[in-house]
Amino acid sequence: MTHIREIAQLGNPVLRHPAEIVTDIDSSETQELIRVLQDTLASTQGVGIAAPQISVSRQIIIIASRPSTRYPHAPLMTPTVMINPRFKALSDDKEKDWEGCLSIPGIRALVPRYKNILITYTDTNGLLIETCLEGFVARIFQHEFDHLEGKVYLDNVVDNRDIFSESEYFKFIAQTN
Ligand code: NI
């Protein structure tokens, strides 16, 4: 049985609320929420999801980089559930690259993000994990982390000319690859 939930769209106030810390990882409610997030993400072409996107204001994200028509150059990784994630930049280096969001369909934009970050999170078994991320996977993490703070990626765009319709983005990407 799959558990797919509707994705909250930009303008829905739930995307603008800071999410609450999760303290009951073992509870059936939290484990069910994780299953719903996993199934909902798997039903899309997305590479990450945050609980507020299914209208649950709790600090859980999934990072699931994989090549797809939405992100043809994404590295393949095992989808990873991260509870109460935190990060710090390992250097001030940022780079601009393309992002999209399941809550903002039809749009892509260039967003500056830290290239190398140190992250901590609690896994689904309650273990505290610390690891480093770089490049596109670090980008996905920072995008999903924003959702937990009530932000969306468009808030980080530095120039409105960096915002493209998805159809123009695909034309542009086809030309440059
Ligand atoms: Ni998003």
CSV table of C-alpha atoms and ligand atoms in Angstrom, one decimal:
chain,number,residue,atom,x,y,z
A,1,MET,CA,0.0,0.0,0.0
A,2,THR,CA,1.4,3.4,-0.9
A,3,HIS,CA,0.9,6.6,1.0
A,4,ILE,CA,0.9,9.5,-1.3
A,5,ARG,CA,0.0,12.9,-0.1
A,6,GLU,CA,-0.8,16.1,-2.1
A,7,ILE,CA,2.2,18.5,-2.3
A,8,ALA,CA,1.5,22.0,-0.8
A,9,GLN,CA,1.9,24.7,-3.5
A,10,LEU,CA,3.6,28.1,-3.2
A,11,GLY,CA,1.2,30.4,-1.4
A,12,ASN,CA,0.1,27.8,1.1
A,13,PRO,CA,1.0,29.2,4.5
A,14,VAL,CA,2.4,25.8,5.7
A,15,LEU,CA,5.4,26.5,3.4
A,16,ARG,CA,6.1,29.7,5.4
A,17,HIS,CA,6.0,28.2,8.9
A,18,PRO,CA,9.2,27.1,10.7
A,19,ALA,CA,8.9,23.4,11.3
A,20,GLU,CA,9.0,21.8,14.8
A,21,ILE,CA,11.7,19.6,16.2
A,22,VAL,CA,10.9,15.9,16.2
A,23,THR,CA,11.3,14.3,19.6
A,24,ASP,CA,9.3,11.1,19.1
A,25,ILE,CA,11.2,9.3,16.3
A,26,ASP,CA,10.0,5.9,17.5
A,27,SER,CA,6.3,6.8,17.6
A,28,SER,CA,4.0,5.2,15.0
A,29,GLU,CA,2.9,8.7,14.0
A,30,THR,CA,6.5,9.7,13.0
A,31,GLN,CA,7.3,6.4,11.3
A,32,GLU,CA,4.1,6.7,9.3
A,33,LEU,CA,5.0,10.3,8.4
A,34,ILE,CA,8.3,9.0,7.1
A,35,ARG,CA,6.6,6.4,5.0
A,36,VAL,CA,4.3,8.9,3.5
A,37,LEU,CA,7.2,11.3,2.7
A,38,GLN,CA,9.1,8.4,1.0
A,39,ASP,CA,6.1,7.3,-1.0
A,40,THR,CA,5.2,10.8,-2.0
A,41,LEU,CA,8.7,11.6,-3.1
A,42,ALA,CA,9.0,8.3,-5.1
A,43,SER,CA,5.8,9.3,-7.0
A,44,THR,CA,7.5,12.4,-8.4
A,45,GLN,CA,10.6,13.3,-10.4
A,46,GLY,CA,11.9,15.2,-7.3
A,47,VAL,CA,15.3,14.7,-5.7
A,48,GLY,CA,14.2,15.8,-2.2
A,49,ILE,CA,11.2,16.6,-0.1
A,50,ALA,CA,10.5,18.2,3.3
A,51,ALA,CA,7.6,17.4,5.6
A,52,PRO,CA,6.1,20.9,5.3
A,53,GLN,CA,5.6,20.1,1.6
A,54,ILE,CA,3.0,17.5,2.6
A,55,SER,CA,1.5,20.0,5.1
A,56,VAL,CA,3.2,18.5,8.2
A,57,SER,CA,5.3,21.2,10.0
A,58,ARG,CA,7.9,18.9,11.4
A,59,GLN,CA,11.7,18.8,10.8
A,60,ILE,CA,12.1,15.8,8.5
A,61,ILE,CA,13.6,15.8,5.0
A,62,ILE,CA,14.6,13.2,2.5
A,63,ILE,CA,17.5,13.7,0.2
A,64,ALA,CA,17.4,11.4,-2.9
A,65,SER,CA,19.6,12.5,-5.7
A,66,ARG,CA,19.1,10.5,-8.8
A,67,PRO,CA,19.4,11.2,-12.5
A,68,SER,CA,15.9,12.1,-14.0
A,69,THR,CA,14.4,14.2,-16.7
A,70,ARG,CA,14.1,17.0,-14.2
A,71,TYR,CA,17.8,16.7,-13.2
A,72,PRO,CA,19.7,14.7,-15.8
A,73,HIS,CA,23.1,15.2,-14.2
A,74,ALA,CA,22.2,14.4,-10.6
A,75,PRO,CA,24.4,11.7,-8.9
A,76,LEU,CA,22.7,8.5,-7.8
A,77,MET,CA,22.5,7.9,-4.1
A,78,THR,CA,20.4,5.9,-1.6
A,79,PRO,CA,17.5,8.0,-0.5
A,80,THR,CA,18.3,9.3,3.0
A,81,VAL,CA,15.8,10.4,5.7
A,82,MET,CA,17.1,13.1,7.9
A,83,ILE,CA,15.4,14.2,11.1
A,84,ASN,CA,16.2,17.5,12.8
A,85,PRO,CA,19.0,18.3,10.3
A,86,ARG,CA,21.5,21.1,10.9
A,87,PHE,CA,24.5,22.2,8.8
A,88,LYS,CA,27.4,24.6,8.7
A,89,ALA,CA,29.4,25.7,5.7
A,90,LEU,CA,32.9,24.4,5.5
A,91,SER,CA,34.0,27.4,3.5
A,92,ASP,CA,32.5,30.6,2.2
A,93,ASP,CA,32.5,29.2,-1.3
A,94,LYS,CA,29.2,29.3,-3.0
A,95,GLU,CA,28.2,28.4,-6.6
A,96,LYS,CA,25.1,29.1,-8.6
A,97,ASP,CA,23.2,26.2,-10.1
A,98,TRP,CA,19.7,25.4,-11.2
A,99,GLU,CA,17.0,24.4,-8.8
A,100,GLY,CA,13.3,23.6,-9.0
A,101,CYS,CA,10.8,22.6,-6.4
A,102,LEU,CA,7.7,20.3,-6.3
A,103,SER,CA,5.9,23.2,-4.5
A,104,ILE,CA,6.7,25.6,-7.4
A,105,PRO,CA,5.9,23.7,-10.6
A,106,GLY,CA,7.0,25.1,-14.0
A,107,ILE,CA,9.8,27.3,-12.7
A,108,ARG,CA,13.6,26.9,-12.5
A,109,ALA,CA,16.1,29.3,-11.1
A,110,LEU,CA,19.8,29.8,-10.4
A,111,VAL,CA,20.5,29.8,-6.7
A,112,PRO,CA,23.9,30.3,-4.9
A,113,ARG,CA,24.6,27.6,-2.3
A,114,TYR,CA,27.6,26.6,-0.2
A,115,LYS,CA,29.6,24.0,-2.1
A,116,ASN,CA,30.9,22.1,1.0
A,117,ILE,CA,28.9,21.6,4.2
A,118,LEU,CA,29.1,19.6,7.4
A,119,ILE,CA,25.7,18.2,8.4
A,120,THR,CA,24.2,16.5,11.4
A,121,TYR,CA,20.9,14.8,11.6
A,122,THR,CA,19.1,11.9,13.4
A,123,ASP,CA,18.4,8.9,11.3
A,124,THR,CA,15.2,6.8,11.4
A,125,ASN,CA,16.7,4.6,14.1
A,126,GLY,CA,17.4,7.5,16.4
A,127,LEU,CA,21.2,7.6,15.7
A,128,LEU,CA,22.9,11.0,15.4
A,129,ILE,CA,24.8,11.1,12.1
A,130,GLU,CA,27.5,13.6,11.1
A,131,THR,CA,28.8,13.8,7.6
A,132,CYS,CA,30.1,16.1,4.8
A,133,LEU,CA,28.2,16.9,1.6
A,134,GLU,CA,29.4,18.6,-1.5
A,135,GLY,CA,28.1,19.8,-4.8
A,136,PHE,CA,24.6,18.9,-6.0
A,137,VAL,CA,23.8,16.8,-2.9
A,138,ALA,CA,24.9,19.7,-0.6
A,139,ARG,CA,22.6,21.9,-2.7
A,140,ILE,CA,19.6,19.5,-2.3
A,141,PHE,CA,20.2,19.5,1.5
A,142,GLN,CA,20.3,23.3,1.7
A,143,HIS,CA,17.1,23.5,-0.4
A,144,GLU,CA,15.2,21.1,1.8
A,145,PHE,CA,16.6,22.7,5.0
A,146,ASP,CA,15.2,26.0,3.8
A,147,HIS,CA,11.7,24.4,3.7
A,148,LEU,CA,12.1,23.6,7.5
A,149,GLU,CA,12.8,27.3,8.1
A,150,GLY,CA,9.7,28.4,6.2
A,151,LYS,CA,11.8,29.5,3.2
A,152,VAL,CA,11.7,28.5,-0.5
A,153,TYR,CA,14.5,28.5,-3.0
A,154,LEU,CA,13.2,31.6,-4.8
A,155,ASP,CA,14.0,33.6,-1.6
A,156,ASN,CA,17.7,33.0,-2.4
A,157,VAL,CA,17.6,34.1,-6.0
A,158,VAL,CA,19.9,37.2,-6.3
A,159,ASP,CA,18.7,38.4,-9.7
A,160,ASN,CA,15.2,38.0,-11.1
A,161,ARG,CA,16.8,37.3,-14.5
A,162,ASP,CA,18.0,34.0,-13.0
A,163,ILE,CA,14.3,32.8,-12.9
A,164,PHE,CA,13.3,30.7,-15.9
A,165,SER,CA,10.1,29.0,-17.0
A,166,GLU,CA,10.7,25.3,-17.1
A,167,SER,CA,10.1,25.1,-20.9
A,168,GLU,CA,12.8,27.8,-21.5
A,169,TYR,CA,15.1,26.1,-19.0
A,170,PHE,CA,14.9,22.8,-20.9
A,171,LYS,CA,15.7,24.6,-24.2
A,172,PHE,CA,18.6,26.4,-22.5
A,173,ILE,CA,20.0,23.2,-21.0
A,174,ALA,CA,19.6,21.3,-24.3
A,175,GLN,CA,21.8,24.0,-25.9
A,176,THR,CA,24.5,24.0,-23.3
A,177,ASN,CA,25.0,20.2,-22.9
B,1,NI,NI,11.5,22.4,-2.6
